PDB file of C-alpha atoms and ligand atoms in Angstrom:
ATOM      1  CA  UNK A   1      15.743  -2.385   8.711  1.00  0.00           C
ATOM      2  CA  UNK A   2      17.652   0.653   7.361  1.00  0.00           C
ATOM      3  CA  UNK A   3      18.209   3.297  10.252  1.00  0.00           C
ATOM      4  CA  UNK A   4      15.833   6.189  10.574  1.00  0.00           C
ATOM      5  CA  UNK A   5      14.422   8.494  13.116  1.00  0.00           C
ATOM      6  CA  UNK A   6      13.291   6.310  16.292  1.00  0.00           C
ATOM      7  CA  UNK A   7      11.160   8.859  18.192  1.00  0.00           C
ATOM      8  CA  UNK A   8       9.584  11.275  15.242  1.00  0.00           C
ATOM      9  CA  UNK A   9       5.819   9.011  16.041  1.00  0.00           C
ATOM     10  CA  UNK A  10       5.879   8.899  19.786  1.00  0.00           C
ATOM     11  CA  UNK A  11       2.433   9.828  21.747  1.00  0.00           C
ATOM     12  CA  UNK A  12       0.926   8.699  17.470  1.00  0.00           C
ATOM     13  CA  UNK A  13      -1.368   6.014  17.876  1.00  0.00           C
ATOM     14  CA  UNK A  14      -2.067   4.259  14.108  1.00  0.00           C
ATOM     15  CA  UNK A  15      -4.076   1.731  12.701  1.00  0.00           C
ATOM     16  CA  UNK A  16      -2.423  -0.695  10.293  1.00  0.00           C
ATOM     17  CA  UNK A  17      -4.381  -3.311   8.435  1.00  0.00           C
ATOM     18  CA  UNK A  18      -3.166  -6.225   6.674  1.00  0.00           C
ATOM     19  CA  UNK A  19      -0.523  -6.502   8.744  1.00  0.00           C
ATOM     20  CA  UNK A  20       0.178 -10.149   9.393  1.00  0.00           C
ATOM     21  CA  UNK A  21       1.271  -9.548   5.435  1.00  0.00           C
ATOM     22  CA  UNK A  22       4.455  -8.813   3.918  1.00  0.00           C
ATOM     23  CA  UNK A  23       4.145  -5.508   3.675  1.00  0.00           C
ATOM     24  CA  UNK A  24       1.875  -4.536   6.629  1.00  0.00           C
ATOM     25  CA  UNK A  25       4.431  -6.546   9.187  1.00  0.00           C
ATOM     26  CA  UNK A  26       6.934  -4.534   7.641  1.00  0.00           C
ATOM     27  CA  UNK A  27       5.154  -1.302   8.062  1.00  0.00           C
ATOM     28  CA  UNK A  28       3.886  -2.042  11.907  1.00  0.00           C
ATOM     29  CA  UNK A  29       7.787  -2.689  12.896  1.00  0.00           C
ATOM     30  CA  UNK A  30       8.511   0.520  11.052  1.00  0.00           C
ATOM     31  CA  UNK A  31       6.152   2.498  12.942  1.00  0.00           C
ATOM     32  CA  UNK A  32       6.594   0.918  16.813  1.00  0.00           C
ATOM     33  CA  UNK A  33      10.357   1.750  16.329  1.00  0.00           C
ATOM     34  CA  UNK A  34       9.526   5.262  15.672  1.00  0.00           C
ATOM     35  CA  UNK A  35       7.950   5.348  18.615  1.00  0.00           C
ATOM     36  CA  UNK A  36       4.107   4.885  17.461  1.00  0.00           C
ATOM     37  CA  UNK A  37       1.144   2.678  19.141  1.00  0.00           C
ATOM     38  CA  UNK A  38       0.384   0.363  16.686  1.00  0.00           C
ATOM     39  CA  UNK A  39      -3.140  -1.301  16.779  1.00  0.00           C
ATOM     40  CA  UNK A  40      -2.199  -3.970  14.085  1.00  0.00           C
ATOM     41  CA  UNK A  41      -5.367  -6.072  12.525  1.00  0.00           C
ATOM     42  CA  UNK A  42      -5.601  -8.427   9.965  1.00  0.00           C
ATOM     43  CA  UNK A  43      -7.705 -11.459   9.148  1.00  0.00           C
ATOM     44  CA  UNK A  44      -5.202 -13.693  10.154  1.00  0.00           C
ATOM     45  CA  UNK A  45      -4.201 -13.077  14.231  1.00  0.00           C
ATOM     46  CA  UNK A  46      -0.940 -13.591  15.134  1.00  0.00           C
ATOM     47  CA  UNK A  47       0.519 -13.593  19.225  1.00  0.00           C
ATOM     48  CA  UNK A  48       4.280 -12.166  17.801  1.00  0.00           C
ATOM     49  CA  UNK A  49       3.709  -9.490  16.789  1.00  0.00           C
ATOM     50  CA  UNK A  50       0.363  -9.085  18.324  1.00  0.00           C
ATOM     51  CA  UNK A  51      -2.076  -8.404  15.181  1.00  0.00           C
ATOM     52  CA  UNK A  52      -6.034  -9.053  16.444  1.00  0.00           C
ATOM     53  CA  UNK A  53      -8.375 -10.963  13.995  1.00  0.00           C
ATOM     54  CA  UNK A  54     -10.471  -8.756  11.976  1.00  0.00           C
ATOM     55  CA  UNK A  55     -12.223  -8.630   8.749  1.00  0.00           C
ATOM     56  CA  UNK A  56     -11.598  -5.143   7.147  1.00  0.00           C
ATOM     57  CA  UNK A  57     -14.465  -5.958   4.871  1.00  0.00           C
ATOM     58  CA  UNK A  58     -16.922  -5.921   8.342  1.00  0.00           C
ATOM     59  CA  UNK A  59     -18.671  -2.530   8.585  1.00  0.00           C
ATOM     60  CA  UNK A  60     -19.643  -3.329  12.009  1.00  0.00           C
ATOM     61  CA  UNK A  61     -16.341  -4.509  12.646  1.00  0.00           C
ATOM     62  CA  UNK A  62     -14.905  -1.038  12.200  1.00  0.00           C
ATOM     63  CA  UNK A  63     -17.867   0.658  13.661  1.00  0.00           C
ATOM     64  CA  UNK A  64     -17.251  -1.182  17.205  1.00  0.00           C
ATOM     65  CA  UNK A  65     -13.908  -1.037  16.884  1.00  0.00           C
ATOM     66  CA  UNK A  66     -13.776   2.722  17.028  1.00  0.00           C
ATOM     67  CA  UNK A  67     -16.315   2.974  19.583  1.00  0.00           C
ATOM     68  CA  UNK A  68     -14.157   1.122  22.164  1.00  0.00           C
ATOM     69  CA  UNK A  69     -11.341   2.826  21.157  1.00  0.00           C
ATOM     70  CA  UNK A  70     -11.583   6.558  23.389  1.00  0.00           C
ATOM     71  CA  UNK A  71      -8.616   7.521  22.794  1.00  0.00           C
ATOM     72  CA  UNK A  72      -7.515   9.946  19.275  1.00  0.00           C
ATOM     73  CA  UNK A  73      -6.424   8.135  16.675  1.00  0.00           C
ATOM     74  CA  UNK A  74      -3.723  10.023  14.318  1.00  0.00           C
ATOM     75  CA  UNK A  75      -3.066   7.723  11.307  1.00  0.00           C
ATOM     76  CA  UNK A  76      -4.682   5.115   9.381  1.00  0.00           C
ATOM     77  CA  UNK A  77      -2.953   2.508   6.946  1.00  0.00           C
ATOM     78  CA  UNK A  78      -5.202   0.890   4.899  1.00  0.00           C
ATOM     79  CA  UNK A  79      -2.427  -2.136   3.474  1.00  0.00           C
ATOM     80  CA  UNK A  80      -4.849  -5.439   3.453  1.00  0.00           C
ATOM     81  CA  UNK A  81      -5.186  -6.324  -0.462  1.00  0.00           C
ATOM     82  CA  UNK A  82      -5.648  -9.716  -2.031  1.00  0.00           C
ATOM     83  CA  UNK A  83      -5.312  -9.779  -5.676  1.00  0.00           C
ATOM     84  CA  UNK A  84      -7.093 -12.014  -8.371  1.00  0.00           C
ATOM     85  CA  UNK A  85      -5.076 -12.865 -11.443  1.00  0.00           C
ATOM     86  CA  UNK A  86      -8.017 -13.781 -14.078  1.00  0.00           C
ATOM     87  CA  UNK A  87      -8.180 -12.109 -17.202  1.00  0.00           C
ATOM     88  CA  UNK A  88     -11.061  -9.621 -18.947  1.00  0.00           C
ATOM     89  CA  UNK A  89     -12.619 -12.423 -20.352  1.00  0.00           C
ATOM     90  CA  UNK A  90     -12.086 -15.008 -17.568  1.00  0.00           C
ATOM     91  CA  UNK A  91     -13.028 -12.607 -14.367  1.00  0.00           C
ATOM     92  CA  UNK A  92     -16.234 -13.516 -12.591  1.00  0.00           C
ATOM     93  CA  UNK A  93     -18.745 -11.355 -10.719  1.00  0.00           C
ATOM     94  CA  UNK A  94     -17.259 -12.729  -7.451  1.00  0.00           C
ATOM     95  CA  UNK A  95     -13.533 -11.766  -8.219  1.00  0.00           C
ATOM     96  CA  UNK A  96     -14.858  -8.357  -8.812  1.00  0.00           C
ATOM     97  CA  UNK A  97     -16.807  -8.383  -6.161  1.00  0.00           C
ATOM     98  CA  UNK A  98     -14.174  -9.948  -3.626  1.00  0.00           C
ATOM     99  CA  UNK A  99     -11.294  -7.506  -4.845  1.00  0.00           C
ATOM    100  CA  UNK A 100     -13.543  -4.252  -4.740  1.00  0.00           C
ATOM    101  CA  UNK A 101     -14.712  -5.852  -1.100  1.00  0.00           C
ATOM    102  CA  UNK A 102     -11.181  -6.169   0.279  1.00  0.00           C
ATOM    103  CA  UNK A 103      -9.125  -3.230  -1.562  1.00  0.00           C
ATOM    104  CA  UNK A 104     -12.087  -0.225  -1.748  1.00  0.00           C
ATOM    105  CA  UNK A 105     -14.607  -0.729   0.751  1.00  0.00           C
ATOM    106  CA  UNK A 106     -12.537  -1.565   3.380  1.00  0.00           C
ATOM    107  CA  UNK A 107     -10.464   1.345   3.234  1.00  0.00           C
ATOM    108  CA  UNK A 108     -13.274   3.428   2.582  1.00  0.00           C
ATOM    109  CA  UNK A 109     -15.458   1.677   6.067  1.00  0.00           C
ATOM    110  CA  UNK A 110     -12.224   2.211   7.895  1.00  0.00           C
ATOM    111  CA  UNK A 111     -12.241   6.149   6.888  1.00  0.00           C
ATOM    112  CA  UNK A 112     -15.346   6.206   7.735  1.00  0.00           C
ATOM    113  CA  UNK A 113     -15.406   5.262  11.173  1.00  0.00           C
ATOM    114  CA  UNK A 114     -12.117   6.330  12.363  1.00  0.00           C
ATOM    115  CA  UNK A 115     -11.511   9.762  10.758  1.00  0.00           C
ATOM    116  CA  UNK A 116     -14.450  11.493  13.397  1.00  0.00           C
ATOM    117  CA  UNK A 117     -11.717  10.712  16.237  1.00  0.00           C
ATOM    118  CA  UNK A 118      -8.787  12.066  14.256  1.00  0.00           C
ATOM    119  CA  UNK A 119      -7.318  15.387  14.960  1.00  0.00           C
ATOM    120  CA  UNK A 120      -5.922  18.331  12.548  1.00  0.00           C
ATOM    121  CA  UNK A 121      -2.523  16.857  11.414  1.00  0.00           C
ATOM    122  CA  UNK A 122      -3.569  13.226  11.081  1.00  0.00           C
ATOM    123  CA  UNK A 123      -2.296  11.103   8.302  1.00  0.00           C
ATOM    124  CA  UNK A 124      -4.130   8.270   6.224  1.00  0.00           C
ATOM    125  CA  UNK A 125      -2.112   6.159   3.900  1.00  0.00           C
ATOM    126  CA  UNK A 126      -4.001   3.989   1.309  1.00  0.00           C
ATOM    127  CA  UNK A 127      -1.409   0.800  -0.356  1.00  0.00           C
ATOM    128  CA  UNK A 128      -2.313   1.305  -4.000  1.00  0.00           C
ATOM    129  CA  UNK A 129      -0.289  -0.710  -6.301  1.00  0.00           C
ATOM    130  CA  UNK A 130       1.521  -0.134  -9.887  1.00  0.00           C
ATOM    131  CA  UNK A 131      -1.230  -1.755 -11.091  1.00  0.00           C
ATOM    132  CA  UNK A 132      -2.912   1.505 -10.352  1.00  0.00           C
ATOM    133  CA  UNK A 133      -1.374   3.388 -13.102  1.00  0.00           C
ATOM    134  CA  UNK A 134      -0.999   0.636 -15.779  1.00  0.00           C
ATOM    135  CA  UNK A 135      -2.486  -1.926 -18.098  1.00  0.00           C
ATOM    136  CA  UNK A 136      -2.019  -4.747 -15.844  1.00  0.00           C
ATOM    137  CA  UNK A 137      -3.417  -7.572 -16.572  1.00  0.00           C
ATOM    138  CA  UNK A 138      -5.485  -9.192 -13.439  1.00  0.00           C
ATOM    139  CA  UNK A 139      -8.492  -6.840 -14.276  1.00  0.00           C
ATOM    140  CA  UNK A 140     -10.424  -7.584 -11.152  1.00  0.00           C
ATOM    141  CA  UNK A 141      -6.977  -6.194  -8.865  1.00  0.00           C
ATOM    142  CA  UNK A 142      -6.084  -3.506 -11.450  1.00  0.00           C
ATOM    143  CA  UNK A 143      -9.487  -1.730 -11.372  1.00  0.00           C
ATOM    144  CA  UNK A 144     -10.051  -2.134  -7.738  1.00  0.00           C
ATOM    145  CA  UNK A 145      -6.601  -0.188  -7.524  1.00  0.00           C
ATOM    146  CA  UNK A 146      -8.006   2.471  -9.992  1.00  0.00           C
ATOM    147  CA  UNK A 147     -10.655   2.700  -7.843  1.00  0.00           C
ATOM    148  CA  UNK A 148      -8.996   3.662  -4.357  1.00  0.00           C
ATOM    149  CA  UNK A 149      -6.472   6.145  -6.259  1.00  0.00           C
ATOM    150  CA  UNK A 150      -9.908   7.742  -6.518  1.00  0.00           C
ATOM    151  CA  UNK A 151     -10.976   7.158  -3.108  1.00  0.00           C
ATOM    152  CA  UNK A 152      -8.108   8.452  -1.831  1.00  0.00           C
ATOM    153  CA  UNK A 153      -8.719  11.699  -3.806  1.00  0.00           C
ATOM    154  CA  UNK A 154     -12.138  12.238  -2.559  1.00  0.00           C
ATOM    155  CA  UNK A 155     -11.173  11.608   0.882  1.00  0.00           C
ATOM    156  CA  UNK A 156      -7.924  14.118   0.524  1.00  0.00           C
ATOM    157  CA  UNK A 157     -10.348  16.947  -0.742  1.00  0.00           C
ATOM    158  CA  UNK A 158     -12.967  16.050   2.012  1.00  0.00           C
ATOM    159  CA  UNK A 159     -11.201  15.984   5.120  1.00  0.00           C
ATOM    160  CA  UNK A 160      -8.109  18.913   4.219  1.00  0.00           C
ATOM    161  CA  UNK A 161     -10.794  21.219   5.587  1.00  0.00           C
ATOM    162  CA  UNK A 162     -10.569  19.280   9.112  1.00  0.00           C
ATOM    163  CA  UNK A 163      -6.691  19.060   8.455  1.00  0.00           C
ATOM    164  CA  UNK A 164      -6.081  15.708   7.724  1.00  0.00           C
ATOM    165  CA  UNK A 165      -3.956  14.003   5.122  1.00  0.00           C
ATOM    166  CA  UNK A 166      -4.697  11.350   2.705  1.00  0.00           C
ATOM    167  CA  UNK A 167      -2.291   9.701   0.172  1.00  0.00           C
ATOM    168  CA  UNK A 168      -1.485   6.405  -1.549  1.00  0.00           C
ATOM    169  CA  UNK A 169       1.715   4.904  -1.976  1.00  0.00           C
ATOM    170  CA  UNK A 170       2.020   2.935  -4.988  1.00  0.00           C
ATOM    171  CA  UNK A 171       4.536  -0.514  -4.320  1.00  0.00           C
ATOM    172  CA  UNK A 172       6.154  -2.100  -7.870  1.00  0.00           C
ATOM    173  CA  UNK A 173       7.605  -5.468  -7.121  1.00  0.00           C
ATOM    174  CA  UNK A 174       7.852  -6.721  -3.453  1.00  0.00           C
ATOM    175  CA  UNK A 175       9.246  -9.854  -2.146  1.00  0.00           C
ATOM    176  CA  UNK A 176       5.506 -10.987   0.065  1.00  0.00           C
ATOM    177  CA  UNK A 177       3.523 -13.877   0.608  1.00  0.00           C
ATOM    178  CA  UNK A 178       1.392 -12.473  -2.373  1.00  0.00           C
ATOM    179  CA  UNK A 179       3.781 -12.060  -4.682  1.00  0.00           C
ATOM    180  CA  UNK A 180       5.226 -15.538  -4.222  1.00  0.00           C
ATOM    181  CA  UNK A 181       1.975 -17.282  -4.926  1.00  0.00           C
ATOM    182  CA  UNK A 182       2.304 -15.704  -8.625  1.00  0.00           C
ATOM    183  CA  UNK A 183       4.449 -17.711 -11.709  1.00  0.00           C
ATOM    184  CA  UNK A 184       7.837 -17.316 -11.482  1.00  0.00           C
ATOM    185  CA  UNK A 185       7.661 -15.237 -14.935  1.00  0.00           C
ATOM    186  CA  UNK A 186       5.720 -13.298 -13.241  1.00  0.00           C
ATOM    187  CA  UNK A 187       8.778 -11.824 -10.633  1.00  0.00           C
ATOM    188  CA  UNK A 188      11.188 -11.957 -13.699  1.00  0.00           C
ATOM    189  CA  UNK A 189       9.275 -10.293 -16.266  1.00  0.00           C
ATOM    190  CA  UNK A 190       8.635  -7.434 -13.112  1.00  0.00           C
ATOM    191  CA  UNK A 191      12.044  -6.478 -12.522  1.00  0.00           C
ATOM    192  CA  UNK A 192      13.076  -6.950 -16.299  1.00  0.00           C
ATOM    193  CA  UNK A 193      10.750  -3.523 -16.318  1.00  0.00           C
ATOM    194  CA  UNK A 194      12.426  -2.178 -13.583  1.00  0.00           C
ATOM    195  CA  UNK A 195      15.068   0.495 -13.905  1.00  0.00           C
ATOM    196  CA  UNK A 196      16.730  -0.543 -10.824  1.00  0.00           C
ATOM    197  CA  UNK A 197      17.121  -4.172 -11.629  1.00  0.00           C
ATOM    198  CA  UNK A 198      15.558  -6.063  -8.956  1.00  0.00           C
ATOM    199  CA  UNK A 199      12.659  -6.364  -6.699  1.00  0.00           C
ATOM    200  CA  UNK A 200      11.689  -4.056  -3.767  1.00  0.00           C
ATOM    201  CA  UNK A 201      12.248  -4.679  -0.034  1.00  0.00           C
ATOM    202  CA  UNK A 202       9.026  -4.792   2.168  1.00  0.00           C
ATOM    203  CA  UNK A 203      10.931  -2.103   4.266  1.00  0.00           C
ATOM    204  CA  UNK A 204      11.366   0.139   1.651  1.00  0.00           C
ATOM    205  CA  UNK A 205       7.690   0.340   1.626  1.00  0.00           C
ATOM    206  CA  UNK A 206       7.595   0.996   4.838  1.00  0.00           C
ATOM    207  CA  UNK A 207       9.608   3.854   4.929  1.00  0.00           C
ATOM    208  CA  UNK A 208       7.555   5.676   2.502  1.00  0.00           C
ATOM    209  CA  UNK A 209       4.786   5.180   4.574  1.00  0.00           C
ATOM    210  CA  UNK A 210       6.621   6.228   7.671  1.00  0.00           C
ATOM    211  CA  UNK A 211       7.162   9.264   6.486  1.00  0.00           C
ATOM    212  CA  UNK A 212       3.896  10.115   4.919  1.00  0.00           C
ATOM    213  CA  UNK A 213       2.125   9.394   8.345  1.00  0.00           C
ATOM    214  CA  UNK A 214       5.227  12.072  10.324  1.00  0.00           C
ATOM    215  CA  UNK A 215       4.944  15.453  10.061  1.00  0.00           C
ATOM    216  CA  UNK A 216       8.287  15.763   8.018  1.00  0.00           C
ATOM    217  CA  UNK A 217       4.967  15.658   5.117  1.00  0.00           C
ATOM    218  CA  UNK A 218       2.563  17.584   6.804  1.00  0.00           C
ATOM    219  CA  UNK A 219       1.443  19.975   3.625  1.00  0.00           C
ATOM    220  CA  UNK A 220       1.397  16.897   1.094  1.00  0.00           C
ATOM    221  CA  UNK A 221      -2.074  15.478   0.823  1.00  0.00           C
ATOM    222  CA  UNK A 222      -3.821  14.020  -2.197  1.00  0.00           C
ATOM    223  CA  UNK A 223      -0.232  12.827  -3.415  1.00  0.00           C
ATOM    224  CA  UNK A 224       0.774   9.449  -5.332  1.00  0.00           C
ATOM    225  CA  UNK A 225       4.038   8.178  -4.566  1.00  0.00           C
ATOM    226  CA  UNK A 226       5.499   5.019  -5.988  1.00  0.00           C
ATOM    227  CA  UNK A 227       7.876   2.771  -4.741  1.00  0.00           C
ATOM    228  CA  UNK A 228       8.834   0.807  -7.712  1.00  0.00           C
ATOM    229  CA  UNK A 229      12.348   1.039  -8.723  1.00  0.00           C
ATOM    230  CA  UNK A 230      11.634   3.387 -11.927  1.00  0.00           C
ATOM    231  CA  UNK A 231       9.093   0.586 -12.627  1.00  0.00           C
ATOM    232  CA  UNK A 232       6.244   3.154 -14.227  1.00  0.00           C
ATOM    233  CA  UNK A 233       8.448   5.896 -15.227  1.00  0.00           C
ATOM    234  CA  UNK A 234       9.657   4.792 -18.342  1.00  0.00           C
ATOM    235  CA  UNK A 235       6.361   4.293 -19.439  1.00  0.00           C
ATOM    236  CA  UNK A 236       6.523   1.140 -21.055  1.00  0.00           C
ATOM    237  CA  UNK A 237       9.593   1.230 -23.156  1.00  0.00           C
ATOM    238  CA  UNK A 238      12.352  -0.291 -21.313  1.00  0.00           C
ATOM    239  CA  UNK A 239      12.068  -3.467 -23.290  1.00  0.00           C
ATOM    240  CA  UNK A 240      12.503  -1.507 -26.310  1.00  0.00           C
ATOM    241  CA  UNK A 241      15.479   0.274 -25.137  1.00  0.00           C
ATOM    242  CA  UNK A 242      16.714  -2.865 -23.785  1.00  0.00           C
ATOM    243  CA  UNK A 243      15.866  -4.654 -26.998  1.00  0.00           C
ATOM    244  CA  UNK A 244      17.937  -1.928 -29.232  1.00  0.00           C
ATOM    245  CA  UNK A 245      20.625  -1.936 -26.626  1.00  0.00           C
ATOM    246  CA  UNK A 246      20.990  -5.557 -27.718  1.00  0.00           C
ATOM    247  CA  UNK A 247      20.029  -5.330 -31.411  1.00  0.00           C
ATOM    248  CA  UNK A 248      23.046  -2.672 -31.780  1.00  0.00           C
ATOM    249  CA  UNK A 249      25.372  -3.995 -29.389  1.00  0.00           C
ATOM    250  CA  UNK A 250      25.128  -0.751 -27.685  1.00  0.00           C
ATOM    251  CA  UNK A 251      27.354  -1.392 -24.469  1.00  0.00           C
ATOM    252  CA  UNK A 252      25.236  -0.449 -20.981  1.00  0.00           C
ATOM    253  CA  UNK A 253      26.704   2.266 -18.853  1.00  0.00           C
ATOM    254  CA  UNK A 254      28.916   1.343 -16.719  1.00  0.00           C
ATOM    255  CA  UNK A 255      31.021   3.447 -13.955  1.00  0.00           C
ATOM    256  CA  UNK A 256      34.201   2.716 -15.890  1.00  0.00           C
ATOM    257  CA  UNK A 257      32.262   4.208 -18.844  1.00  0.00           C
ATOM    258  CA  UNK A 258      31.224   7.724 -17.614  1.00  0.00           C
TER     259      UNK A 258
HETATM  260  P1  NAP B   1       0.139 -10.120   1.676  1.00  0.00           P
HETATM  261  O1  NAP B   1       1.446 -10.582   2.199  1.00  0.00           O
HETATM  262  O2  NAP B   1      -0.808 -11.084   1.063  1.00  0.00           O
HETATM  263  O3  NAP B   1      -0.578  -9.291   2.854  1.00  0.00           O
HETATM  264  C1  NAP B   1      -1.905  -8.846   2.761  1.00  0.00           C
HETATM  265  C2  NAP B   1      -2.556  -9.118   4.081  1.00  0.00           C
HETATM  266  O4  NAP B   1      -3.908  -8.604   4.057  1.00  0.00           O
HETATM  267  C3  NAP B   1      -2.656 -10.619   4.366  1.00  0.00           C
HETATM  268  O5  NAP B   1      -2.229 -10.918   5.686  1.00  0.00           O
HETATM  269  C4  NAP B   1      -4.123 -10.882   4.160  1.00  0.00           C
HETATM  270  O6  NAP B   1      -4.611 -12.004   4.860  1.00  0.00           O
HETATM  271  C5  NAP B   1      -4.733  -9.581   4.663  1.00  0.00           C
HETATM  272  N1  NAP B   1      -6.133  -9.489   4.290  1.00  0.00           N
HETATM  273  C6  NAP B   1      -6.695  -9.828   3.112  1.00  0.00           C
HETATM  274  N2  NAP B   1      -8.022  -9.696   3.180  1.00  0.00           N
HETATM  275  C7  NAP B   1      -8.309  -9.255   4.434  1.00  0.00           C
HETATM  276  C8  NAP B   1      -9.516  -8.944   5.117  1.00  0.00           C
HETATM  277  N3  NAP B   1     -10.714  -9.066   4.515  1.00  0.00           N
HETATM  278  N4  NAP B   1      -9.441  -8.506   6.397  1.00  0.00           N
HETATM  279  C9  NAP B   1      -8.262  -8.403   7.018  1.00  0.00           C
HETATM  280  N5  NAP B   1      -7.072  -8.699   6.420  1.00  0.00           N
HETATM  281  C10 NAP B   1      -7.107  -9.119   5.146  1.00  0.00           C
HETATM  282  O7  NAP B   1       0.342  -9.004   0.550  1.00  0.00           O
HETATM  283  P2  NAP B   1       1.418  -7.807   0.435  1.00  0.00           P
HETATM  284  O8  NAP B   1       2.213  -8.091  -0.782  1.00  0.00           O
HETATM  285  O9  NAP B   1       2.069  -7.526   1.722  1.00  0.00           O
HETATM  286  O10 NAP B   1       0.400  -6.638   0.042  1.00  0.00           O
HETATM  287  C11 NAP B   1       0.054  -5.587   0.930  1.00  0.00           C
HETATM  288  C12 NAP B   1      -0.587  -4.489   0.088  1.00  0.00           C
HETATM  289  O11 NAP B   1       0.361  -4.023  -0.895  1.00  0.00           O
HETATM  290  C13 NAP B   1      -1.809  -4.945  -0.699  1.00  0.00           C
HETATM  291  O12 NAP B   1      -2.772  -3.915  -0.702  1.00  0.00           O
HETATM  292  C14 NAP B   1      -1.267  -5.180  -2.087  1.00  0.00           C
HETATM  293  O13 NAP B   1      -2.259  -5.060  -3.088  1.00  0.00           O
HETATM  294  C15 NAP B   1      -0.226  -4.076  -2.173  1.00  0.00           C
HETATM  295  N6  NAP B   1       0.814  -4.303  -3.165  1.00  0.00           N
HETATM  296  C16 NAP B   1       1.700  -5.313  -3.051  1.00  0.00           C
HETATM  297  C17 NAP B   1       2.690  -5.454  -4.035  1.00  0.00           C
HETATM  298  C18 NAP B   1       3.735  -6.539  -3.971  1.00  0.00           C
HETATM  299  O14 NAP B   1       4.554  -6.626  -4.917  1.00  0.00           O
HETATM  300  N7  NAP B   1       3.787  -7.364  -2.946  1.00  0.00           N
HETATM  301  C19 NAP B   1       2.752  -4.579  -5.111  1.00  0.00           C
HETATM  302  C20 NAP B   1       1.815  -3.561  -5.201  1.00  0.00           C
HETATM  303  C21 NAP B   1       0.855  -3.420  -4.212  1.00  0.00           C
HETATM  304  P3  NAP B   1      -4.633 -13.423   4.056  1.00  0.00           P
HETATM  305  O15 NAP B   1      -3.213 -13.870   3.966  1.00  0.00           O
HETATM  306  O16 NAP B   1      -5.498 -14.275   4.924  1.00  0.00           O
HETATM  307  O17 NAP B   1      -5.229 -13.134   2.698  1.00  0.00           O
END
């Protein structure tokens, strides 16, 4: 973990889902060191660190949870995805059903119920992806995160009259359990569109997140941030710059070079 400011979330208590994950284990850590409760849930419970069983998906879920919980509740995290690699004209009704479940209503049931105990200042961070912004091809997974780049819009607008925050930080590719369970070409064709040349750390993730939920951001709301090593800015034409570079024998730029 990179060093960073250990006491700027003290007295913040935060919900994190998914966070038995890759990325939501990396963001809980995050947020204890800087001082932050964590209540850390996640379909799969785990005793180190503690992360209580609990279906994001489960309206009721959500609605008990927040009325045992008394106490304020300053920033939300809505990280538990799954993805679904089919194609347009391979999806089924239950991938699209099963993605929208997991990566729109449950950050939208977990707004819901936990935004009437936040205060002015709060912070709620939805995990989009760069699938969110692209042609990618998993349809089911790319138009659920389409769909909560919206919901995170509608939620910004709604609750900036109460004072609270809502953004969505977009991840390219991460090292995580989810990302491992995809081809290999899958990881190498990823960073070949990268502009920094390899994949992202869970951590660096985290940090975005960090500092979305402090109050280092406190007038950015309704923002989209990604996190993917130049992945999206190019647009879509690194391979054709890297394909010229080749084609020419252009050399690449190197520090001896400039
Ligand atoms: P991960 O390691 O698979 O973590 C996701 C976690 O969410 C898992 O522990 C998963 O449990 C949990 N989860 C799934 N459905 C749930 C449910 N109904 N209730 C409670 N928990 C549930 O994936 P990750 O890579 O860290 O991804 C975290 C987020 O980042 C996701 O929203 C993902 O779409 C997004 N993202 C990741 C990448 C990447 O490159 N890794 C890129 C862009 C966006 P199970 O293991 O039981 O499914």
């Amino acid at each position: 973990m990179t060093a960073h400011n250990s006491e700027r979330l003290t007295g913040k208590t935060i919900v994190v889902t998914g966070a038995a994950g890759g990325i939501g284990a990396a963001i809980v850590g995050r947020l204890e060191h800087a001082g932050a409760e964590v209540i850390a849930l996640d379909r799969t419970s785990t005793a180190v660190p503690p992360v209580r069983g609990f279906d994001v998906t489960d309206a009721q879920q959500w609605r008990t949870l927040a009325d045992r919980h008394a106490r304020t509740i300053h920033g939300l995290v809505n990280c538990a995805g799954i993805t679904r690699r089919a194609r347009l004209h391979e999806v089924t009704a239950a991938d699209m059903t099963d993605a929208y479940a997991v990566n729109v209503l449950a950050p939208l049931l977990a707004i819901q119920a936990l935004s009437p105990l936040m205060p002015a200042g709060a912070s709620i961070v939805n995990i989009g992806s760069i699938a969110a912004l692209t042609a990618h091809y998993p349809v089911a997974y790319t138009t659920s995160k389409w769909a909560v780049r919206g919901l995170t819009h509608t939620a910004a607008l709604a609750l900036g009259e109460r004072g609270i925050r809502v953004n969505i930080v977009h991840p390219g590719f991460i090292d995580t359990p989810m990302t491992a369970s995809a081809p290999d070409a899958f990881r190498s064709a990823s960073i070949g569109e990268t502009a920094l040349g390899r994949a992202g750390s869970t951590d660096e993730v985290a940090g975005t997140v960090e500092f979305l939920l402090c109050d280092d951001a406190a007038y950015i709301t309704g923002s989209e941030i990604t996190v993917d090593g130049g992945a999206t800015s190019h647009g879509g034409v690194k391979s054709i710059s890297d394909a010229l570079r080749a084609a020419t024998n252009t050399p690449s730029i190197t520090k001896e070079s400039v």
